[in-house]
Amino acid sequence: KGKHVLLFFGGKSTEHLVSCRSALFIARTLSKMPLKLSLVGITVNGDFLPYPFDGEHLDSENWVKEAEEYGKSRNVPSAPISSPAAFLSSLTKDGSKPDILFPVLHGINCEDGAIQGLFKMADIPFVGSGILASACGMDKIAAKTILQHYKIPVVPWFRLSRRVWQMNNEDACIDILEKLPFPLFVKPANGGSSVGAGKANNLSSLNQAIAAAAELDSEILIERQLRVRELECGVLGNFPNYLASPVGEIIVKKPNSFYDYQTKYFSEQATETCIPATITTLMTRQIHELALEVCNILQISGLARVDFFFDRDARKIYFNEINTMPGFTEISLYPQVFAAGGFDATELCGRLLYLALAEHEERS
Ligand code: ATP
Ligand code: MG
Ligand code: MG
Ligand code: MG
């Protein structure tokens, strides 16, 4: 009750805009709760700008201008800042130390342990996973390597380093195709919202897809392209006490397409979300068990959305990837599956704040 929450949005990440939309939804929810709320936007260049409003509108196009004007009018000291905690305190409305940090941020620098490192050094409770779980969750190659060790089924994959591909892309492609047959799927190891992800059905589209992923990351993940049903499960809790949401299914209605960036956020009619997914009780139980196992292995804190594929041909479930700060917009799956499970946005956010405090207590 009455806690001071400092919410972060934006970020130096390809998912900057998605974060603004997630933050709008969460800030609106937090505004209705009995707590003090300060917002900080992080620009695409990585600057931290206190934002004047409580997030009722959060205009993703104009927030930087609004924040700059606000900055000039503030008399909260911003420099010199001698410690991480002092820096974070200088970002709140009144310059006081926040009780809980809420990084509503997606992608590199945001969801990969980078900002969590700053929070840890400041020794202030924060929502979501710590450094290691965030980094392992963000890096699909690291996640698959670890989870495979624990016998979690993953889609057959190949790790390609950008440098290796740049040295000799012909040889690199031969190596890939020796291990995995076409059709393939290519994505940056550390990506999100499908940015830089794409199909490759022949050599020229493979090189194209690798080039696109290589613009965003130095490590590239190549997978077998499967004909999939996409089943996703929300998780809430701290190690080892997790709660799994009903399983949701994303149905992409465009033929020969996949759940790409455009489809995710800018064409609501192109997908259908089915909650709970129309799958057998047995499959639901399998997904719940796998989702909890993944969170236990990676020691997730607070929340995660674990994405699975059901391979229509082999009729088999695979772990696809985990998101430690899942999309949290009005149309995102994470808040919807929990709403279906009986937790509205207020209940969900309240629990996340509580879990942040509990995790901090546990770790110190
Ligand atoms: P998110 O926004 O969920 O964080 P992401 O960018 O981390 O996404 P993935 O979820 O791994 O990346 O892939 C994005 C989408 O690409 C999937 O939802 C699916 O539609 C498609 N996809 C990914 N891997 C494969 C595959 N091996 N075979 C077929 N389709 C795939
Ligand atoms: Mg992801
Ligand atoms: Mg993501
Ligand atoms: Mg995904």
Short mmCIF file of C-alpha atoms and ligand atoms in Angstrom, two decimals:
data_model
loop_
_atom_site.label_atom_id
_atom_site.label_comp_id
_atom_site.label_asym_id
_atom_site.label_seq_id
_atom_site.Cartn_x
_atom_site.Cartn_y
_atom_site.Cartn_z
CA LYS A 1 0.00 0.00 0.00
CA GLY A 2 1.20 3.47 -0.89
CA LYS A 3 4.40 2.23 -2.51
CA HIS A 4 6.27 4.45 -4.94
CA VAL A 5 6.58 2.65 -8.29
CA LEU A 6 9.00 3.84 -10.96
CA LEU A 7 7.91 2.51 -14.34
CA PHE A 8 10.30 2.36 -17.32
CA PHE A 9 9.18 2.34 -20.93
CA GLY A 10 10.64 2.69 -24.44
CA GLY A 11 14.19 1.45 -24.51
CA LYS A 12 17.18 1.22 -26.81
CA SER A 13 15.65 -1.75 -28.55
CA THR A 14 13.90 -2.80 -31.74
CA GLU A 15 10.79 -3.20 -29.58
CA HIS A 16 10.71 0.42 -28.36
CA LEU A 17 7.24 1.07 -29.75
CA VAL A 18 5.80 -2.16 -28.41
CA SER A 19 7.10 -1.19 -24.99
CA CYS A 20 5.33 2.20 -25.18
CA ARG A 21 2.09 0.35 -25.82
CA SER A 22 2.68 -2.17 -23.03
CA ALA A 23 3.50 0.70 -20.66
CA LEU A 24 0.34 2.56 -21.58
CA PHE A 25 -1.71 -0.46 -20.53
CA ILE A 26 0.23 -1.08 -17.30
CA ALA A 27 0.42 2.62 -16.33
CA ARG A 28 -3.33 2.95 -16.76
CA THR A 29 -3.80 -0.03 -14.48
CA LEU A 30 -1.34 1.24 -11.86
CA SER A 31 -2.94 4.73 -11.92
CA LYS A 32 -6.11 3.21 -10.48
CA MET A 33 -4.26 1.55 -7.61
CA PRO A 34 -3.37 3.05 -4.23
CA LEU A 35 0.26 3.82 -5.00
CA LYS A 36 2.52 6.63 -6.18
CA LEU A 37 3.60 6.31 -9.80
CA SER A 38 6.51 7.92 -11.66
CA LEU A 39 7.32 7.18 -15.28
CA VAL A 40 10.68 7.24 -17.06
CA GLY A 41 11.05 6.89 -20.80
CA ILE A 42 14.24 5.52 -22.30
CA THR A 43 14.90 6.92 -25.76
CA VAL A 44 16.09 4.83 -28.71
CA ASN A 45 19.52 6.32 -27.97
CA GLY A 46 19.42 5.07 -24.41
CA ASP A 47 18.80 8.35 -22.54
CA PHE A 48 16.61 8.20 -19.42
CA LEU A 49 13.94 10.93 -19.46
CA PRO A 50 11.43 11.39 -16.63
CA TYR A 51 7.94 11.60 -18.13
CA PRO A 52 5.49 14.12 -16.66
CA PHE A 53 2.22 12.20 -16.84
CA ASP A 54 0.92 9.11 -15.11
CA GLY A 55 0.56 7.30 -18.39
CA GLU A 56 -3.13 7.94 -19.11
CA HIS A 57 -2.21 8.79 -22.67
CA LEU A 58 1.51 8.06 -23.18
CA ASP A 59 1.84 9.22 -26.75
CA SER A 60 4.54 7.02 -28.26
CA GLU A 61 5.25 9.60 -30.99
CA ASN A 62 5.55 12.71 -28.80
CA TRP A 63 6.68 11.52 -25.42
CA VAL A 64 10.30 12.60 -25.91
CA LYS A 65 9.30 16.24 -26.57
CA GLU A 66 6.94 16.23 -23.60
CA ALA A 67 9.65 14.75 -21.40
CA GLU A 68 12.26 17.28 -22.52
CA GLU A 69 9.98 20.20 -21.67
CA TYR A 70 9.22 18.62 -18.32
CA GLY A 71 12.94 18.09 -17.70
CA LYS A 72 13.64 21.81 -18.04
CA SER A 73 10.96 22.63 -15.48
CA ARG A 74 12.13 20.15 -12.84
CA ASN A 75 14.30 21.04 -9.91
CA VAL A 76 15.14 17.48 -9.01
CA PRO A 77 18.94 17.29 -9.13
CA SER A 78 20.09 15.22 -12.07
CA ALA A 79 23.87 15.58 -11.78
CA PRO A 80 26.33 14.74 -10.41
CA ILE A 81 24.88 11.36 -9.55
CA SER A 82 27.20 9.22 -7.52
CA SER A 83 25.44 5.87 -7.20
CA PRO A 84 22.96 3.71 -9.12
CA ALA A 85 20.36 4.20 -6.36
CA ALA A 86 20.85 8.00 -6.46
CA PHE A 87 20.56 7.99 -10.23
CA LEU A 88 17.30 6.01 -10.15
CA SER A 89 15.94 8.23 -7.36
CA SER A 90 16.67 11.33 -9.43
CA LEU A 91 14.25 10.03 -12.05
CA THR A 92 11.14 10.03 -9.82
CA LYS A 93 8.68 12.92 -9.66
CA ASP A 94 9.93 14.20 -6.32
CA GLY A 95 13.46 12.83 -6.32
CA SER A 96 12.67 10.31 -3.59
CA LYS A 97 13.86 6.71 -3.72
CA PRO A 98 11.35 4.41 -5.44
CA ASP A 99 10.14 1.30 -3.62
CA ILE A 100 9.69 -0.82 -6.73
CA LEU A 101 11.06 -0.57 -10.28
CA PHE A 102 8.89 -1.84 -13.11
CA PRO A 103 10.78 -2.23 -16.41
CA VAL A 104 7.98 -2.45 -18.97
CA LEU A 105 10.64 -2.96 -21.63
CA HIS A 106 11.19 -5.54 -24.32
CA GLY A 107 14.27 -6.72 -26.18
CA ILE A 108 18.00 -6.10 -26.03
CA ASN A 109 19.19 -3.77 -23.21
CA CYS A 110 15.75 -4.15 -21.68
CA GLU A 111 14.81 -7.76 -21.21
CA ASP A 112 18.29 -9.29 -21.37
CA GLY A 113 19.69 -8.51 -17.93
CA ALA A 114 21.30 -5.18 -18.86
CA ILE A 115 18.92 -2.87 -17.02
CA GLN A 116 18.35 -5.55 -14.39
CA GLY A 117 22.07 -5.16 -13.60
CA LEU A 118 21.55 -1.47 -12.90
CA PHE A 119 18.57 -2.30 -10.66
CA LYS A 120 20.55 -4.92 -8.80
CA MET A 121 23.42 -2.52 -8.17
CA ALA A 122 20.93 0.01 -6.83
CA ASP A 123 19.54 -2.70 -4.52
CA ILE A 124 15.94 -1.69 -5.24
CA PRO A 125 13.19 -4.32 -5.74
CA PHE A 126 12.13 -4.76 -9.36
CA VAL A 127 9.45 -6.57 -11.29
CA GLY A 128 10.56 -9.59 -13.32
CA SER A 129 13.56 -11.83 -13.67
CA GLY A 130 17.10 -11.09 -12.54
CA ILE A 131 20.22 -10.82 -14.66
CA LEU A 132 20.88 -14.46 -15.48
CA ALA A 133 17.29 -15.56 -16.12
CA SER A 134 16.69 -12.46 -18.24
CA ALA A 135 19.85 -13.05 -20.29
CA CYS A 136 19.12 -16.75 -20.79
CA GLY A 137 15.52 -16.04 -21.68
CA MET A 138 16.46 -13.40 -24.22
CA ASP A 139 19.19 -15.43 -25.89
CA LYS A 140 17.42 -18.24 -27.73
CA ILE A 141 20.67 -20.13 -28.27
CA ALA A 142 21.50 -20.03 -24.55
CA ALA A 143 17.93 -20.97 -23.60
CA LYS A 144 17.82 -23.94 -25.96
CA THR A 145 21.26 -25.17 -24.87
CA ILE A 146 20.29 -25.12 -21.21
CA LEU A 147 16.79 -26.51 -21.66
CA GLN A 148 18.00 -29.29 -23.95
CA HIS A 149 20.37 -30.31 -21.19
CA TYR A 150 17.28 -30.84 -19.03
CA LYS A 151 15.54 -32.83 -21.78
CA ILE A 152 12.98 -30.19 -22.73
CA PRO A 153 11.99 -30.84 -26.38
CA VAL A 154 13.17 -28.04 -28.69
CA VAL A 155 12.92 -27.56 -32.46
CA PRO A 156 16.12 -28.83 -34.18
CA TRP A 157 18.44 -25.88 -34.51
CA PHE A 158 21.81 -24.62 -35.67
CA ARG A 159 23.93 -21.82 -34.29
CA LEU A 160 25.50 -19.50 -36.83
CA SER A 161 27.88 -16.71 -35.88
CA ARG A 162 27.69 -13.62 -38.07
CA ARG A 163 31.47 -13.56 -38.42
CA VAL A 164 31.54 -17.12 -39.73
CA TRP A 165 28.82 -16.34 -42.25
CA GLN A 166 30.54 -13.12 -43.33
CA MET A 167 33.84 -14.90 -43.88
CA ASN A 168 32.30 -17.40 -46.29
CA ASN A 169 28.55 -17.56 -46.66
CA GLU A 170 28.65 -20.48 -49.08
CA ASP A 171 30.50 -22.72 -46.63
CA ALA A 172 28.27 -21.53 -43.81
CA CYS A 173 25.17 -22.51 -45.75
CA ILE A 174 26.66 -25.92 -46.59
CA ASP A 175 27.24 -26.49 -42.87
CA ILE A 176 23.67 -25.53 -42.07
CA LEU A 177 22.14 -27.71 -44.76
CA GLU A 178 24.23 -30.67 -43.68
CA LYS A 179 22.46 -30.51 -40.34
CA LEU A 180 19.01 -29.22 -41.25
CA PRO A 181 16.98 -29.61 -44.44
CA PHE A 182 14.86 -26.92 -46.05
CA PRO A 183 12.45 -25.37 -45.24
CA LEU A 184 14.26 -23.39 -42.54
CA PHE A 185 13.38 -20.57 -40.19
CA VAL A 186 15.92 -17.88 -39.30
CA LYS A 187 15.94 -15.46 -36.36
CA PRO A 188 18.40 -13.31 -34.42
CA ALA A 189 19.48 -15.11 -31.22
CA ASN A 190 18.40 -12.11 -29.17
CA GLY A 191 15.22 -10.83 -30.70
CA GLY A 192 11.60 -10.23 -30.04
CA SER A 193 8.30 -9.36 -31.69
CA SER A 194 9.54 -11.37 -34.69
CA VAL A 195 11.82 -8.50 -35.76
CA GLY A 196 14.47 -9.94 -38.08
CA ALA A 197 12.77 -13.36 -38.21
CA GLY A 198 11.86 -15.05 -41.46
CA LYS A 199 11.35 -18.16 -43.53
CA ALA A 200 13.95 -19.61 -45.86
CA ASN A 201 12.83 -22.16 -48.43
CA ASN A 202 15.88 -22.08 -50.71
CA LEU A 203 19.48 -20.93 -50.78
CA SER A 204 18.82 -17.37 -51.89
CA SER A 205 16.06 -16.78 -49.32
CA LEU A 206 18.32 -18.39 -46.71
CA ASN A 207 21.07 -15.87 -47.42
CA GLN A 208 18.52 -13.07 -47.39
CA ALA A 209 17.05 -14.19 -44.08
CA ILE A 210 20.50 -14.55 -42.51
CA ALA A 211 21.48 -11.09 -43.72
CA ALA A 212 18.33 -9.64 -42.13
CA ALA A 213 18.96 -11.37 -38.80
CA ALA A 214 22.66 -10.44 -38.93
CA GLU A 215 21.73 -6.74 -39.01
CA LEU A 216 20.32 -7.14 -35.51
CA ASP A 217 22.53 -9.68 -33.79
CA SER A 218 25.96 -11.27 -33.99
CA GLU A 219 24.49 -14.70 -33.30
CA ILE A 220 21.85 -16.22 -35.53
CA LEU A 221 19.54 -19.12 -34.88
CA ILE A 222 18.53 -21.38 -37.73
CA GLU A 223 15.71 -23.83 -37.12
CA ARG A 224 13.69 -26.34 -39.05
CA GLN A 225 10.60 -24.57 -40.29
CA LEU A 226 7.62 -26.46 -38.95
CA ARG A 227 3.92 -26.29 -39.73
CA VAL A 228 2.82 -25.25 -36.30
CA ARG A 229 0.01 -24.44 -33.98
CA GLU A 230 1.23 -21.71 -31.64
CA LEU A 231 0.38 -22.37 -28.01
CA GLU A 232 1.45 -19.94 -25.32
CA CYS A 233 1.29 -20.15 -21.56
CA GLY A 234 1.54 -17.32 -19.04
CA VAL A 235 3.40 -17.89 -15.80
CA LEU A 236 3.26 -15.85 -12.61
CA GLY A 237 5.36 -16.37 -9.49
CA ASN A 238 8.83 -16.67 -8.03
CA PHE A 239 11.03 -19.77 -7.96
CA PRO A 240 9.84 -22.42 -7.19
CA ASN A 241 6.19 -21.38 -6.75
CA TYR A 242 4.71 -20.67 -10.14
CA LEU A 243 1.17 -20.45 -11.37
CA ALA A 244 0.38 -21.29 -14.99
CA SER A 245 -2.39 -19.51 -16.88
CA PRO A 246 -4.84 -21.18 -19.23
CA VAL A 247 -3.09 -22.01 -22.51
CA GLY A 248 -3.77 -19.57 -25.33
CA GLU A 249 -3.52 -20.24 -29.04
CA ILE A 250 -2.60 -17.68 -31.68
CA ILE A 251 -4.13 -18.48 -35.03
CA VAL A 252 -2.61 -16.59 -37.95
CA LYS A 253 -5.28 -16.36 -40.62
CA LYS A 254 -3.09 -15.32 -43.56
CA PRO A 255 -2.05 -18.46 -45.48
CA ASN A 256 1.70 -19.15 -45.83
CA SER A 257 2.38 -16.45 -43.29
CA PHE A 258 3.64 -16.53 -39.74
CA TYR A 259 3.17 -14.49 -36.60
CA ASP A 260 5.34 -11.59 -37.76
CA TYR A 261 5.76 -8.05 -36.39
CA GLN A 262 3.05 -6.55 -38.56
CA THR A 263 0.59 -9.28 -37.62
CA LYS A 264 1.42 -8.98 -33.91
CA TYR A 265 0.73 -5.31 -33.47
CA PHE A 266 -0.71 -3.68 -36.54
CA SER A 267 -3.32 -5.98 -38.05
CA GLU A 268 -5.62 -7.28 -35.39
CA GLN A 269 -7.86 -8.94 -37.97
CA ALA A 270 -5.01 -11.14 -39.23
CA THR A 271 -4.97 -13.22 -36.06
CA GLU A 272 -7.40 -14.89 -33.78
CA THR A 273 -6.63 -15.59 -30.16
CA CYS A 274 -8.25 -18.63 -28.66
CA ILE A 275 -8.35 -18.84 -24.85
CA PRO A 276 -8.36 -21.51 -23.68
CA ALA A 277 -6.87 -23.22 -26.70
CA THR A 278 -8.97 -26.03 -28.10
CA ILE A 279 -6.56 -28.82 -27.30
CA THR A 280 -6.93 -32.04 -25.35
CA THR A 281 -6.73 -32.07 -21.57
CA LEU A 282 -3.61 -34.17 -21.91
CA MET A 283 -1.92 -31.61 -24.15
CA THR A 284 -2.92 -28.80 -21.80
CA ARG A 285 -1.39 -30.68 -18.92
CA GLN A 286 1.79 -31.34 -20.90
CA ILE A 287 2.14 -27.64 -21.74
CA HIS A 288 1.53 -26.58 -18.16
CA GLU A 289 4.13 -29.03 -16.91
CA LEU A 290 6.69 -27.94 -19.50
CA ALA A 291 6.05 -24.23 -18.84
CA LEU A 292 6.60 -24.67 -15.10
CA GLU A 293 9.65 -26.85 -15.67
CA VAL A 294 11.19 -24.21 -17.95
CA CYS A 295 10.62 -21.51 -15.33
CA ASN A 296 12.13 -23.70 -12.64
CA ILE A 297 15.18 -24.51 -14.75
CA LEU A 298 15.82 -20.88 -15.68
CA GLN A 299 14.76 -19.59 -12.24
CA ILE A 300 12.36 -17.05 -13.63
CA SER A 301 11.10 -14.33 -11.27
CA GLY A 302 7.72 -12.61 -11.43
CA LEU A 303 6.40 -13.39 -14.86
CA ALA A 304 7.05 -15.03 -18.19
CA ARG A 305 5.24 -16.17 -21.26
CA VAL A 306 6.42 -19.54 -22.48
CA ASP A 307 5.78 -20.16 -26.19
CA PHE A 308 5.27 -23.65 -27.56
CA PHE A 309 4.77 -25.15 -30.98
CA PHE A 310 2.60 -28.10 -31.78
CA ASP A 311 4.15 -29.66 -34.88
CA ARG A 312 1.19 -30.59 -37.10
CA ASP A 313 3.22 -33.19 -38.98
CA ALA A 314 5.06 -34.99 -36.18
CA ARG A 315 2.15 -34.24 -33.77
CA LYS A 316 4.62 -33.27 -31.11
CA ILE A 317 5.02 -30.36 -28.69
CA TYR A 318 8.19 -28.29 -28.68
CA PHE A 319 9.32 -25.46 -26.44
CA ASN A 320 9.87 -22.53 -28.82
CA GLU A 321 11.01 -19.65 -26.63
CA ILE A 322 10.42 -17.76 -23.41
CA ASN A 323 9.72 -14.05 -22.89
CA THR A 324 10.64 -12.68 -19.49
CA MET A 325 8.80 -9.41 -20.08
CA PRO A 326 6.02 -10.49 -22.41
CA GLY A 327 4.02 -8.05 -24.51
CA PHE A 328 1.57 -6.34 -22.17
CA THR A 329 -0.55 -4.28 -24.53
CA GLU A 330 -4.34 -4.24 -24.56
CA ILE A 331 -4.29 -6.94 -27.24
CA SER A 332 -1.39 -8.99 -25.86
CA LEU A 333 -1.84 -12.60 -24.89
CA TYR A 334 -0.27 -12.42 -21.42
CA PRO A 335 -2.88 -10.20 -19.75
CA GLN A 336 -5.63 -12.03 -21.64
CA VAL A 337 -4.72 -15.54 -20.51
CA PHE A 338 -4.59 -14.37 -16.92
CA ALA A 339 -7.87 -12.52 -17.27
CA ALA A 340 -9.33 -15.84 -18.44
CA GLY A 341 -7.71 -17.45 -15.41
CA GLY A 342 -9.48 -15.01 -13.10
CA PHE A 343 -6.86 -12.28 -12.62
CA ASP A 344 -7.81 -8.93 -14.12
CA ALA A 345 -5.09 -6.38 -14.91
CA THR A 346 -5.26 -4.84 -11.43
CA GLU A 347 -4.91 -8.20 -9.71
CA LEU A 348 -2.08 -9.15 -12.05
CA CYS A 349 -0.13 -5.91 -11.54
CA GLY A 350 -0.71 -6.06 -7.78
CA ARG A 351 0.75 -9.55 -7.68
CA LEU A 352 3.74 -8.54 -9.81
CA LEU A 353 4.57 -5.72 -7.39
CA TYR A 354 4.21 -8.07 -4.44
CA LEU A 355 6.41 -10.69 -6.13
CA ALA A 356 9.08 -8.02 -6.76
CA LEU A 357 9.22 -7.19 -3.05
CA ALA A 358 9.23 -10.87 -2.07
CA GLU A 359 12.04 -11.70 -4.51
CA HIS A 360 14.17 -8.82 -3.25
CA GLU A 361 13.65 -9.94 0.33
CA GLU A 362 14.58 -13.51 -0.62
CA ARG A 363 17.78 -12.46 -2.39
CA SER A 364 19.13 -10.08 0.21
P1 ATP B 1 8.02 -12.80 -29.42
O1 ATP B 1 7.35 -11.57 -29.91
O2 ATP B 1 7.02 -13.87 -29.06
O3 ATP B 1 9.02 -12.53 -28.37
P2 ATP B 1 10.31 -13.64 -31.04
O4 ATP B 1 10.74 -12.57 -31.96
O5 ATP B 1 11.07 -13.83 -29.80
O6 ATP B 1 8.77 -13.45 -30.71
P3 ATP B 1 9.72 -16.41 -31.96
O7 ATP B 1 8.54 -16.45 -31.07
O8 ATP B 1 10.73 -17.46 -31.77
O9 ATP B 1 10.44 -14.98 -31.91
O10 ATP B 1 9.25 -16.45 -33.49
C1 ATP B 1 8.32 -15.53 -33.98
C2 ATP B 1 7.29 -16.24 -34.82
O11 ATP B 1 7.93 -16.85 -35.95
C3 ATP B 1 6.58 -17.39 -34.13
O12 ATP B 1 5.51 -16.94 -33.35
C4 ATP B 1 6.16 -18.24 -35.32
O13 ATP B 1 5.02 -17.68 -35.97
C5 ATP B 1 7.33 -18.09 -36.27
N1 ATP B 1 8.35 -19.16 -36.07
C6 ATP B 1 9.40 -19.12 -35.25
N2 ATP B 1 10.15 -20.24 -35.31
C7 ATP B 1 9.55 -21.04 -36.23
C8 ATP B 1 9.83 -22.35 -36.76
N3 ATP B 1 10.91 -23.04 -36.38
N4 ATP B 1 8.98 -22.84 -37.69
C9 ATP B 1 7.90 -22.12 -38.10
N5 ATP B 1 7.58 -20.91 -37.65
C10 ATP B 1 8.39 -20.34 -36.72
MG MG B 2 10.42 -13.82 -27.83
MG MG B 3 9.45 -11.09 -26.71
MG MG B 4 7.41 -15.87 -29.53
#
